mmCIF file of C-alpha atoms and ligand atoms in Angstrom:
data_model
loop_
_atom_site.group_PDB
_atom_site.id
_atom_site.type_symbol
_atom_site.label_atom_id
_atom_site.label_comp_id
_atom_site.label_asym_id
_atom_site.label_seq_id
_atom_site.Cartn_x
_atom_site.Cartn_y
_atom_site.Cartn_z
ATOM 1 C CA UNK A 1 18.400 -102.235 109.683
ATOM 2 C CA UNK A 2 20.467 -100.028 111.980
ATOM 3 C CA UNK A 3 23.226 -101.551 110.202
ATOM 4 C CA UNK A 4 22.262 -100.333 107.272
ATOM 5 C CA UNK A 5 21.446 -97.173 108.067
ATOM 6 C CA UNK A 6 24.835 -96.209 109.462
ATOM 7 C CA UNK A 7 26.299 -97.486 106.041
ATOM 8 C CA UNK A 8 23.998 -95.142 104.304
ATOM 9 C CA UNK A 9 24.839 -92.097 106.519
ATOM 10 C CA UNK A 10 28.641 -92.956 106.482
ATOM 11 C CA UNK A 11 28.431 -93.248 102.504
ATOM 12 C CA UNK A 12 26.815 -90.291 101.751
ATOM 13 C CA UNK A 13 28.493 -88.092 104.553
ATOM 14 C CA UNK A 14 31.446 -88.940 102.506
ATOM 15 C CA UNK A 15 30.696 -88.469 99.182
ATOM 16 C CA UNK A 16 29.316 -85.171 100.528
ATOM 17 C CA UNK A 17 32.895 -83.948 101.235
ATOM 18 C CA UNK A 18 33.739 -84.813 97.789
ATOM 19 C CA UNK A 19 31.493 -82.974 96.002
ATOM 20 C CA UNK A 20 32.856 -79.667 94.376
ATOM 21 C CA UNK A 21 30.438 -78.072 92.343
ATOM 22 C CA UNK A 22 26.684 -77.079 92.957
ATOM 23 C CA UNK A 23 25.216 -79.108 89.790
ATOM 24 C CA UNK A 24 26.731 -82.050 91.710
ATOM 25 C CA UNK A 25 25.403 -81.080 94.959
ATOM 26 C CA UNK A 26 22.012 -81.164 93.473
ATOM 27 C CA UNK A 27 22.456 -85.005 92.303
ATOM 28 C CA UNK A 28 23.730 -85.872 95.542
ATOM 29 C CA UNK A 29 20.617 -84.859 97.007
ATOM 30 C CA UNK A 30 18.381 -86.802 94.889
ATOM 31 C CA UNK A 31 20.531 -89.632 95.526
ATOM 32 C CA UNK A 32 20.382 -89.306 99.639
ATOM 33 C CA UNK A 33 17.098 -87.320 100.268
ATOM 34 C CA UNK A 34 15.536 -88.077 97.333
ATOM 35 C CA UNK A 35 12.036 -89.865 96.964
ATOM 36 C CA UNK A 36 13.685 -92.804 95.151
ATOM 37 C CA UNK A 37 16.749 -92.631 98.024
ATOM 38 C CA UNK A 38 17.573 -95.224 100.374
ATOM 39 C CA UNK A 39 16.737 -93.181 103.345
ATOM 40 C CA UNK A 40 13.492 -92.313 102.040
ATOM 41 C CA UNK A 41 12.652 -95.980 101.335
ATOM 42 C CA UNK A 42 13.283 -96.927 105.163
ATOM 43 C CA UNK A 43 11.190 -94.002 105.802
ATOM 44 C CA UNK A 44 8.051 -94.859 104.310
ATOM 45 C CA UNK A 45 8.212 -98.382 105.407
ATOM 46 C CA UNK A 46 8.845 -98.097 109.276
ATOM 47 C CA UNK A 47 5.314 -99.226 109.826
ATOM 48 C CA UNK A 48 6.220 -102.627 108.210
ATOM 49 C CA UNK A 49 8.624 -103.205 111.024
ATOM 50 C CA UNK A 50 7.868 -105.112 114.429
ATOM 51 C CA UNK A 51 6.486 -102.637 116.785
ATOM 52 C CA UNK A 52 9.369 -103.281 119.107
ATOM 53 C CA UNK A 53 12.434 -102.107 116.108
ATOM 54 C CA UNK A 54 10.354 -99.241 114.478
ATOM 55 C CA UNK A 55 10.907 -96.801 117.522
ATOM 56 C CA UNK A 56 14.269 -97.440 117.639
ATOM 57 C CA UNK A 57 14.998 -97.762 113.450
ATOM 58 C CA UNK A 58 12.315 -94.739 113.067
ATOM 59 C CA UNK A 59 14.850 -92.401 115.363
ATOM 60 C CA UNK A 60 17.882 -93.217 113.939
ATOM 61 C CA UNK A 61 16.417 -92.711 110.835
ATOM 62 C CA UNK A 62 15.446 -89.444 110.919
ATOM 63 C CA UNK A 63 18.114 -88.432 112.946
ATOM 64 C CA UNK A 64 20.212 -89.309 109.846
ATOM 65 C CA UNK A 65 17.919 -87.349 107.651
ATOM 66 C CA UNK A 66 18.192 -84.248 109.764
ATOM 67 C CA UNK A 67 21.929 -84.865 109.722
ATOM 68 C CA UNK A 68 22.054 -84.922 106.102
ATOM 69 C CA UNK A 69 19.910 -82.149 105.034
ATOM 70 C CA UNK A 70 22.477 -80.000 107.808
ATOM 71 C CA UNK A 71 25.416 -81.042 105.658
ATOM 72 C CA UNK A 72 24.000 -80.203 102.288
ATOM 73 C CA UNK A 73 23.084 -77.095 104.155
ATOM 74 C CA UNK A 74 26.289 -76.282 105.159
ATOM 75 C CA UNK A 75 28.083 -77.413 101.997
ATOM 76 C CA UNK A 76 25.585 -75.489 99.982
ATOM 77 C CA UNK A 77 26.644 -72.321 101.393
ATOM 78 C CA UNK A 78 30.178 -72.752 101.027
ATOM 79 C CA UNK A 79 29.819 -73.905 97.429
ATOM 80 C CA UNK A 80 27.965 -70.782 96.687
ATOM 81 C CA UNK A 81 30.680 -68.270 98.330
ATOM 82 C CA UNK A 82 33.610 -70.397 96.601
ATOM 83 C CA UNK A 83 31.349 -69.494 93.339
ATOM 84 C CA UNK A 84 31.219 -65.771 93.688
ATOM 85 C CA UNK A 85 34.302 -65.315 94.351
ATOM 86 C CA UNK A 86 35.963 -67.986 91.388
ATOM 87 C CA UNK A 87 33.676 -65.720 89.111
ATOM 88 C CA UNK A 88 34.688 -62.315 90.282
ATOM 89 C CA UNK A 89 38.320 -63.221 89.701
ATOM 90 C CA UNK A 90 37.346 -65.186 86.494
ATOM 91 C CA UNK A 91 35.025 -62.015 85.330
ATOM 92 C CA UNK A 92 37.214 -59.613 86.955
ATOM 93 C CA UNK A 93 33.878 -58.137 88.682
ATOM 94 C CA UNK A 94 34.622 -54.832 90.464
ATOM 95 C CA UNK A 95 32.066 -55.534 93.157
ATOM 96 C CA UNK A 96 32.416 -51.390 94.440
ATOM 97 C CA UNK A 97 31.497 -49.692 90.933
ATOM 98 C CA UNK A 98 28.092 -48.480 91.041
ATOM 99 C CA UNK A 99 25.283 -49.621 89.491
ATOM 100 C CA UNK A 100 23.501 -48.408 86.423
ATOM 101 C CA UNK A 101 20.840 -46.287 87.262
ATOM 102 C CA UNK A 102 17.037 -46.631 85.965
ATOM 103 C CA UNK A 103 15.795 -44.026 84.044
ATOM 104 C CA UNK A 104 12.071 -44.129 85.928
ATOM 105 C CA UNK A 105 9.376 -42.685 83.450
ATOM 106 C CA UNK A 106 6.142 -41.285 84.154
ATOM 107 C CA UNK A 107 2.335 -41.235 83.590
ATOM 108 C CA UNK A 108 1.673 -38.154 81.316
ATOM 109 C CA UNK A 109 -0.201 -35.619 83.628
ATOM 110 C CA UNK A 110 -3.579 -35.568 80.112
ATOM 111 C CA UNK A 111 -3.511 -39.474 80.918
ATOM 112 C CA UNK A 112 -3.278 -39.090 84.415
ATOM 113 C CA UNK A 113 -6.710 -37.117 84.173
ATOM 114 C CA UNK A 114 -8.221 -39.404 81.649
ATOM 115 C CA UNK A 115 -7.616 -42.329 84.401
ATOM 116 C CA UNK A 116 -8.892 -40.371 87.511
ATOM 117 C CA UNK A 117 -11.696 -39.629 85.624
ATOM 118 C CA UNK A 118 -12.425 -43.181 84.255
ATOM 119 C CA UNK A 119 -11.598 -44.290 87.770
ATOM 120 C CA UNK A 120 -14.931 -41.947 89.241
ATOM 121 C CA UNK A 121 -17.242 -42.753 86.592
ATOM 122 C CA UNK A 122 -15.835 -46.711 86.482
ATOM 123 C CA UNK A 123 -16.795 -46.816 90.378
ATOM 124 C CA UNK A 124 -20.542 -45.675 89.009
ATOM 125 C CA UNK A 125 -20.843 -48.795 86.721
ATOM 126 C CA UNK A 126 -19.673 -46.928 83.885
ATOM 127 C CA UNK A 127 -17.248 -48.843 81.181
ATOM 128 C CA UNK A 128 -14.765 -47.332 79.220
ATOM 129 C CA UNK A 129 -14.497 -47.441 75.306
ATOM 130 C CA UNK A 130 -12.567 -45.913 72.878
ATOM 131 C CA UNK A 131 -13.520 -44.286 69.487
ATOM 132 C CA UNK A 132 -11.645 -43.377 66.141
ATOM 133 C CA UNK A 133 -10.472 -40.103 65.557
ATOM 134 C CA UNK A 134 -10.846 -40.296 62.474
ATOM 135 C CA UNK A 135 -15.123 -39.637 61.562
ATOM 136 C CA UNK A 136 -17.546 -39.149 58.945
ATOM 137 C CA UNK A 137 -19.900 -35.711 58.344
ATOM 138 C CA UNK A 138 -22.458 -38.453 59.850
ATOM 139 C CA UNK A 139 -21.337 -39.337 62.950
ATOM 140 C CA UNK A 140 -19.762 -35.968 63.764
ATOM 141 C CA UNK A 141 -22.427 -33.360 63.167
ATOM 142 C CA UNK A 142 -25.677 -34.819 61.097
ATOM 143 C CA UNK A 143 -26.788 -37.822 63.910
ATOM 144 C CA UNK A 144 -25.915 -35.342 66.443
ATOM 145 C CA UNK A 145 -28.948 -33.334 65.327
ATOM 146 C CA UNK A 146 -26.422 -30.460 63.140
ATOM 147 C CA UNK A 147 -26.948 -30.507 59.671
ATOM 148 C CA UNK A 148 -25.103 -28.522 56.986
ATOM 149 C CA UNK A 149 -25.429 -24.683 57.157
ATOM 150 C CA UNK A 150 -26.365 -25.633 61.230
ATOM 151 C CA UNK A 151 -25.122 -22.295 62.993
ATOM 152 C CA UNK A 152 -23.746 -24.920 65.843
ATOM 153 C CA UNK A 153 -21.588 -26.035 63.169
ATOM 154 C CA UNK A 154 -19.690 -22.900 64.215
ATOM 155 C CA UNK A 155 -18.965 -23.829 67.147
ATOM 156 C CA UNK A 156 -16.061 -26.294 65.880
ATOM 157 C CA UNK A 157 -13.489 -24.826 63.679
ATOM 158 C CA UNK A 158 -13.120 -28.411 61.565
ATOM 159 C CA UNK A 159 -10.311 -30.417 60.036
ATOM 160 C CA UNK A 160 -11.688 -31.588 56.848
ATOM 161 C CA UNK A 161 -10.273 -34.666 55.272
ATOM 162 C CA UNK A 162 -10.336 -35.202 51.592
ATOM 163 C CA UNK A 163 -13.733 -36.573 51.035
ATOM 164 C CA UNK A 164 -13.084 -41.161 50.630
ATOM 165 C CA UNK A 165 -13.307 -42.784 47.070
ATOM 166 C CA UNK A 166 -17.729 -43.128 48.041
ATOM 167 C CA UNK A 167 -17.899 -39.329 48.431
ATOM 168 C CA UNK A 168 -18.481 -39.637 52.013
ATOM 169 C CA UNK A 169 -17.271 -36.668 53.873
ATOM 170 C CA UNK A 170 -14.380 -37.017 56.462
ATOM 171 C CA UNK A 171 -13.087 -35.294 59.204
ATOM 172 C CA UNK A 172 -10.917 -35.523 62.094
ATOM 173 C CA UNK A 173 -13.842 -35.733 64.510
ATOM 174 C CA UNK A 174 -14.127 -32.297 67.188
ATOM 175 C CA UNK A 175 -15.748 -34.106 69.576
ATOM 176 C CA UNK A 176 -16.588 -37.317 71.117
ATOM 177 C CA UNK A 177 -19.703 -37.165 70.651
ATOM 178 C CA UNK A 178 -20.091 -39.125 67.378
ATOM 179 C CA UNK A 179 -19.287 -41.913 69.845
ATOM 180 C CA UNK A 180 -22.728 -41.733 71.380
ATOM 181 C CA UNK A 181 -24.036 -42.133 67.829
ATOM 182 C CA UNK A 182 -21.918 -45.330 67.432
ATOM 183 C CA UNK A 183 -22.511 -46.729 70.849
ATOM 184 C CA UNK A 184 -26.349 -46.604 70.596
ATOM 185 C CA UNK A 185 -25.726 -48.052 67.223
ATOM 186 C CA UNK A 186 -24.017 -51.354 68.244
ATOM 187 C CA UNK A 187 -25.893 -51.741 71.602
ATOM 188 C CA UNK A 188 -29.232 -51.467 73.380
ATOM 189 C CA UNK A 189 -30.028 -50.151 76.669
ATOM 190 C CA UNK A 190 -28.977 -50.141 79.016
ATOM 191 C CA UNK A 191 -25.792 -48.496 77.919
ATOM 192 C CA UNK A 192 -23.778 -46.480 80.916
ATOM 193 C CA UNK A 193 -20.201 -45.627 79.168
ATOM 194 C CA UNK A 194 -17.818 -42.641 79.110
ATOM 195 C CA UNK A 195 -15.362 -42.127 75.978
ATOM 196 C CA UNK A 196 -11.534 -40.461 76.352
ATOM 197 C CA UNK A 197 -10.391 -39.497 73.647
ATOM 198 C CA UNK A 198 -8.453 -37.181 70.942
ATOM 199 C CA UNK A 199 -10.270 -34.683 69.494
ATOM 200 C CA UNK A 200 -9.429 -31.548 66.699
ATOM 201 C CA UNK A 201 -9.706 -28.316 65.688
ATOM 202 C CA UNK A 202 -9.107 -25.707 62.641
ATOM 203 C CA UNK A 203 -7.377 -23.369 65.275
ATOM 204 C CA UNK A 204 -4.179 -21.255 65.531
ATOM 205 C CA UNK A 205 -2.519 -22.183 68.719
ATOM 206 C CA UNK A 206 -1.568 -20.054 71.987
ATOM 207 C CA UNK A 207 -1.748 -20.532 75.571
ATOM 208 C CA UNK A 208 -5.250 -21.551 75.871
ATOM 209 C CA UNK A 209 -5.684 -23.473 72.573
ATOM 210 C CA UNK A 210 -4.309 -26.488 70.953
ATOM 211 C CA UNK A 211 -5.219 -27.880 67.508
ATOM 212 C CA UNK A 212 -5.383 -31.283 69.442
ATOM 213 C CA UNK A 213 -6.385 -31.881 72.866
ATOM 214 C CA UNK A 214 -8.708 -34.352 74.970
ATOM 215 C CA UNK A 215 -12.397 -34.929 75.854
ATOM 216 C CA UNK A 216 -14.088 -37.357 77.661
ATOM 217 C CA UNK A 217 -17.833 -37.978 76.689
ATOM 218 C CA UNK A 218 -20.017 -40.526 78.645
ATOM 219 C CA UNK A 219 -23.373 -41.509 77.893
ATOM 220 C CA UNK A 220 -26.468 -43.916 79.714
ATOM 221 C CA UNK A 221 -29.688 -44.975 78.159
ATOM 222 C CA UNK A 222 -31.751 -47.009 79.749
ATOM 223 C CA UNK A 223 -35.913 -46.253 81.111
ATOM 224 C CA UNK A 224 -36.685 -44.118 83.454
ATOM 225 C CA UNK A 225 -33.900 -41.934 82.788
ATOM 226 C CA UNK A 226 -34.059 -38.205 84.041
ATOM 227 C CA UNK A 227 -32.481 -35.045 84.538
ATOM 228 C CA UNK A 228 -32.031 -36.261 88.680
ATOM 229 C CA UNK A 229 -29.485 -38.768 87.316
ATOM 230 C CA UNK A 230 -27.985 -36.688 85.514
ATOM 231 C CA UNK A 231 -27.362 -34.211 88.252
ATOM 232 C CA UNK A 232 -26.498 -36.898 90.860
ATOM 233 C CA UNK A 233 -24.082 -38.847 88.679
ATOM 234 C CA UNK A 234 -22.547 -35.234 88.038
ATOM 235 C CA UNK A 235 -22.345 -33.845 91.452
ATOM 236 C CA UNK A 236 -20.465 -36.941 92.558
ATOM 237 C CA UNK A 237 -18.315 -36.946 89.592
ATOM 238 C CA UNK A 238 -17.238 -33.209 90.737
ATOM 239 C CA UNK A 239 -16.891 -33.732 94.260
ATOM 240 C CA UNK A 240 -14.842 -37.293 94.118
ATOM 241 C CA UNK A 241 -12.602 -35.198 91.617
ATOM 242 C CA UNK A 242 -12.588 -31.805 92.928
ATOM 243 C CA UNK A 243 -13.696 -32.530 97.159
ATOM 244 C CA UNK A 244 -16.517 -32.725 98.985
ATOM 245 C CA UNK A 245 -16.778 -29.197 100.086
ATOM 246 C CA UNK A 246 -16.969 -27.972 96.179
ATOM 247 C CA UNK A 247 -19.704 -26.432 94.998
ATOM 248 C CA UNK A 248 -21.137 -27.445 91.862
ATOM 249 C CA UNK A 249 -23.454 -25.185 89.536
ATOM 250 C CA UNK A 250 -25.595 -26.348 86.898
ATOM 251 C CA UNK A 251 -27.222 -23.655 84.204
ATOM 252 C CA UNK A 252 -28.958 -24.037 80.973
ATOM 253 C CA UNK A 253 -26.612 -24.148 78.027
ATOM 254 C CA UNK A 254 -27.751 -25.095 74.190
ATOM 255 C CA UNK A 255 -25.994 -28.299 72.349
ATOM 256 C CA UNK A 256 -28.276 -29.837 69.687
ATOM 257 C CA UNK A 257 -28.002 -32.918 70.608
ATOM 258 C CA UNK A 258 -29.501 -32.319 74.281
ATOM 259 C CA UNK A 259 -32.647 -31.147 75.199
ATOM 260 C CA UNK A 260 -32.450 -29.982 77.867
ATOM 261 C CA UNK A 261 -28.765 -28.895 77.850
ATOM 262 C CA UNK A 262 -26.659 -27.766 80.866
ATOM 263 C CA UNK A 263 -23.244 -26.141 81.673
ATOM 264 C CA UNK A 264 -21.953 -27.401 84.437
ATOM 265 C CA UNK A 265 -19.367 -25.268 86.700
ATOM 266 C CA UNK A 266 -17.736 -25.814 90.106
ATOM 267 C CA UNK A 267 -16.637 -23.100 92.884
ATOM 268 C CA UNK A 268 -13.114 -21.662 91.875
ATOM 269 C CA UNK A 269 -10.128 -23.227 93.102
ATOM 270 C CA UNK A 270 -8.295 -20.141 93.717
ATOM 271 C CA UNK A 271 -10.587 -17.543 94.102
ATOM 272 C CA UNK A 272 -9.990 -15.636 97.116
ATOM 273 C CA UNK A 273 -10.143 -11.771 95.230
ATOM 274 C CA UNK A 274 -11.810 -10.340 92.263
ATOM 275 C CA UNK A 275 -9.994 -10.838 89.050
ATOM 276 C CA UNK A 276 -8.633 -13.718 90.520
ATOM 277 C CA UNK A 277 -6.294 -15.557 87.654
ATOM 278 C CA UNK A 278 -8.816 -18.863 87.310
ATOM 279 C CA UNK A 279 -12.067 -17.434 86.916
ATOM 280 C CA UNK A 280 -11.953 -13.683 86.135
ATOM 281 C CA UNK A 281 -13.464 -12.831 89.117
ATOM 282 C CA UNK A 282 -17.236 -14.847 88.416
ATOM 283 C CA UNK A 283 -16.553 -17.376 91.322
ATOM 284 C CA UNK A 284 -16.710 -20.293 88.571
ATOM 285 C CA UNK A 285 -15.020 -22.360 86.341
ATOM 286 C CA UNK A 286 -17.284 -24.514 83.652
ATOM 287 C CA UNK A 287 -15.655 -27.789 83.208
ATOM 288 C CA UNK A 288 -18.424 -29.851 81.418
ATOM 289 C CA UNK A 289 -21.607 -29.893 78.622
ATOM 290 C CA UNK A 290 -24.470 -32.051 79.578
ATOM 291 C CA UNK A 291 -27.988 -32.864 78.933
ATOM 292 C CA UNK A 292 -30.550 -34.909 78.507
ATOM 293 C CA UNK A 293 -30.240 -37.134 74.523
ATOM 294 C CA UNK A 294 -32.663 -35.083 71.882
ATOM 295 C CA UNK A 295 -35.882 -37.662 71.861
ATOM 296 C CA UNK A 296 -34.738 -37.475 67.993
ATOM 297 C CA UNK A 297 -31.079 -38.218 68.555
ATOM 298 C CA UNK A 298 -32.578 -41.623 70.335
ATOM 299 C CA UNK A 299 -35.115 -42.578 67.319
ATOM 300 C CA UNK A 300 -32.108 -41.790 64.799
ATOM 301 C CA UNK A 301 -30.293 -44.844 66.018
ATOM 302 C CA UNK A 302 -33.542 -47.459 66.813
ATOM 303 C CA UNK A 303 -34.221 -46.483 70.025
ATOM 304 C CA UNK A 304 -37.677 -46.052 71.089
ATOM 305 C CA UNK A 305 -37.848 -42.249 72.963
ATOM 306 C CA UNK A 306 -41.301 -42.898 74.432
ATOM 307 C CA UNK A 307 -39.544 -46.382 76.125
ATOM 308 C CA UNK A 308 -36.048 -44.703 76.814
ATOM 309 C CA UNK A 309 -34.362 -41.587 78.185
ATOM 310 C CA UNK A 310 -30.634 -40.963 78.571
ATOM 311 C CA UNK A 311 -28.285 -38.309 79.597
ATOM 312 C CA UNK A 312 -24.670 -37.381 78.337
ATOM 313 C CA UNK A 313 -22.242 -35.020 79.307
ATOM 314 C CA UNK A 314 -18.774 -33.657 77.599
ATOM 315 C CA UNK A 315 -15.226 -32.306 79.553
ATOM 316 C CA UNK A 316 -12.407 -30.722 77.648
ATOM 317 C CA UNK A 317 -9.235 -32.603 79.804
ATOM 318 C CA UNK A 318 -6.398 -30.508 79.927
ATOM 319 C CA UNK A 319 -7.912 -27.779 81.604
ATOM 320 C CA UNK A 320 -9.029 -30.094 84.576
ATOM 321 C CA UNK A 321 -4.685 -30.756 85.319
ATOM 322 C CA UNK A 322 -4.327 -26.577 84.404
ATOM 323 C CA UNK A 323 -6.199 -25.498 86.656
ATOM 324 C CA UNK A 324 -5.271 -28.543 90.101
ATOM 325 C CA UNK A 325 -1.317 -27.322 88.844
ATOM 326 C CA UNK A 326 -1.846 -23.559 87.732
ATOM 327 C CA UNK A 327 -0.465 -24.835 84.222
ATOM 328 C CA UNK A 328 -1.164 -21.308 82.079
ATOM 329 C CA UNK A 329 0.051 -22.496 78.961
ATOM 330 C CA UNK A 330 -1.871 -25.771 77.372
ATOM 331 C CA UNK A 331 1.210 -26.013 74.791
ATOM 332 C CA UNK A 332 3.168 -27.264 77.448
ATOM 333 C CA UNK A 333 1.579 -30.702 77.409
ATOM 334 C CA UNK A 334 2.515 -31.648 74.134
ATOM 335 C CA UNK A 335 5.860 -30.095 73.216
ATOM 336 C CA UNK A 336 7.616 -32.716 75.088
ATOM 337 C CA UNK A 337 9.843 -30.624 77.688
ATOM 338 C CA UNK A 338 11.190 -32.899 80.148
ATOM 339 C CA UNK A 339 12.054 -29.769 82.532
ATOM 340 C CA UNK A 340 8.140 -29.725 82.599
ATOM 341 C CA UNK A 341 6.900 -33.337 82.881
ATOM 342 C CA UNK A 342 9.449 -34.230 85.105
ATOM 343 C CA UNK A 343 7.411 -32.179 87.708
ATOM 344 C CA UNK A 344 4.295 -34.990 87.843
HETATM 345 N N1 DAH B 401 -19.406 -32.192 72.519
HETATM 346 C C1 DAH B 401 -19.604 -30.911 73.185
HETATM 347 C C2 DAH B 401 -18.478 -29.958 72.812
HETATM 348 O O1 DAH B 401 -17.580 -30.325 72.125
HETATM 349 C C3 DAH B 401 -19.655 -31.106 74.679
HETATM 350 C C4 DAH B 401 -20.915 -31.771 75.111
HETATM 351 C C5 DAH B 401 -21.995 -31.017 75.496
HETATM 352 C C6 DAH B 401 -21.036 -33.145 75.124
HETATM 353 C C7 DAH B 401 -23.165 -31.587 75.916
HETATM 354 C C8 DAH B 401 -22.215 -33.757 75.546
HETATM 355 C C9 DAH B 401 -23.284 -32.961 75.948
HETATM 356 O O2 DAH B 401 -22.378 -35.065 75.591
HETATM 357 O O3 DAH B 401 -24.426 -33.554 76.344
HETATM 358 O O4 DAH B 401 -18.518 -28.830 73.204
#
């Protein structure tokens, strides 16, 4: 058996020195370390020896092995220089020229927002949908409790849409909103969501206003539903966003769709003097619409108000990134400046 071994070790040691290219370096090792190999075969049946032979067999054995795995080490690593530098001559690789650099790009400071603010609400059990911007009459204003000649209709400046071949009446939608409508539509309570999103208006453009910009709406319906989880869902939404120490202020504010409705406003960022830049001097910014779903909003859609209450709440996005950077012209977010998004 040591016979045989030696044999082995002296074949394959020399066929070793022969071999010239990695691909063949791979097939010597199958043939010598392989699980089919010789070597491999003595291996596994050592315990089929006399006791007195398999100490002696079992060492050289593996001392053999060792042996061999150093060699295809060794000749591994000198197979793999001799390759880099046959293919540098062969390529004629100029190893010192620089590399190409990577252009890096970079999250879009809107969709930065959007994702904080999924993030907070996300951490609250809240899931994240989408919505088309494209809407009907319905789903925009009438569910929401505004019908035609509505004075709230005034307060969106609308995109019509030629009305589709059924007459309906379309729009690109001013709000999410009409999301709520289609949400409590397609599930039942309880329903905890919030809705980024594109929305549009009829308006001429300057630093404060775009004809497109974001909103993020978020709605839960469930029982037992009240204005306390409103304001606690709120409060933590503004202070995970804006910091613990924040202030947050919460005053009655009229949406049709709510009842009650609230305007919800957090301690200035910059205030320090009157007429301060931010706020004008009140001490405030408003960042969101909120209130509790119109018992008739709920019973438009199938869902019992005497079983269910729900709360929802509205945030324009681009002022949120406006006022953290002291951005103090909205345009700048969508005409594509690199000189400007470079800087997030
Ligand atoms: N959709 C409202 C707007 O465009 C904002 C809003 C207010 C949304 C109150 C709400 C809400 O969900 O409850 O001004």
């Amino acid at each position: 058996m040591l016979e045989l071994l030696n044999g082995l070790h002296a074949q394959a040691l020399d066929e070793l020195g022969k071999v010239s290219d990695l691909r063949e370096l791979e097939s010597w090792r199958v043939r010598h370390l392989g699980k089919k190999s010789d070597l491999t075969r003595i291996l596994r049946s050592l315990s089929a020896l006399p006791a007195e032979e398999r100490p002696v067999v079992g060492n050289r054995a593996n001392e053999v092995k060792r042996d061999l795995e150093a060699g295809l080490r060794d000749r591994e690593a000198i197979l793999r220089q001799d390759f880099l530098v046959s293919a540098s001559q062969s390529q004629r690789l100029d190893a010192t020229l620089p590399g190409r650099p990577f252009a890096y790009g970079g999250i879009h400071p809107v969709t930065q927002t959007i994702e904080d603010i999924c993030d907070v609400f996300g951490q609250m059990g809240f899931q994240t949908v989408e919505g088309p911007d494209v809407e009907t009459e319905y789903y925009n204003f009438e569910a929401l409790n505004i019908p035609q000649h509505h004075p709230a209709r005034d307060m969106f400046a609308t995109l019509w849409i030629e009305p589709d071949t059924a007459g309906e009446q379309i729009l690109l939608r001013t709000h999410t909103s009409p999301m709520q409508i289609r949400l409590m539509e397609e599930q039942s309570p309880p329903i905890r969501v919030i809705v980024p999103g594109r929305v549009y208006r009829y308006e001429a453009t300057d630093a404060t206003h775009e004809s497109m910009f974001h909103h993020v709406e978020g709605l839960a319906v469930d029982k037992n539903i009240t204005l306390a989880d409103l304001k606690g869902t709120l409060i933590e939404f503004c202070r995970c966003l804006f910091g613990e120490e924040r202030k947050v202020r919460f005053r009655c504010d009229y949406f049709p769709f709510v009842e009650p409705g609230a305007e919800i406003a957090i301690e200035c960022l910059a205030c320090t003097v009157d007429g301060c830049r931010l706020c004008g001097g009140s001490g405030w910014i408003e960042i969101l619409g909120a209130g509790m779903v119109h018992p008739d909003v709920l019973a438009r859609v199938g869902i019992n108000p005497e079983v269910y209450s729900g709360f929802a709440f509205g945030m324009g996005v681009e002022r949120l990134p406006m006022l953290r950077y002291g951005i103090d012209d909205i345009r700048l977010f969508y005409s594509n400046d690199l000189r400007f998004l470079r800087q997030f």
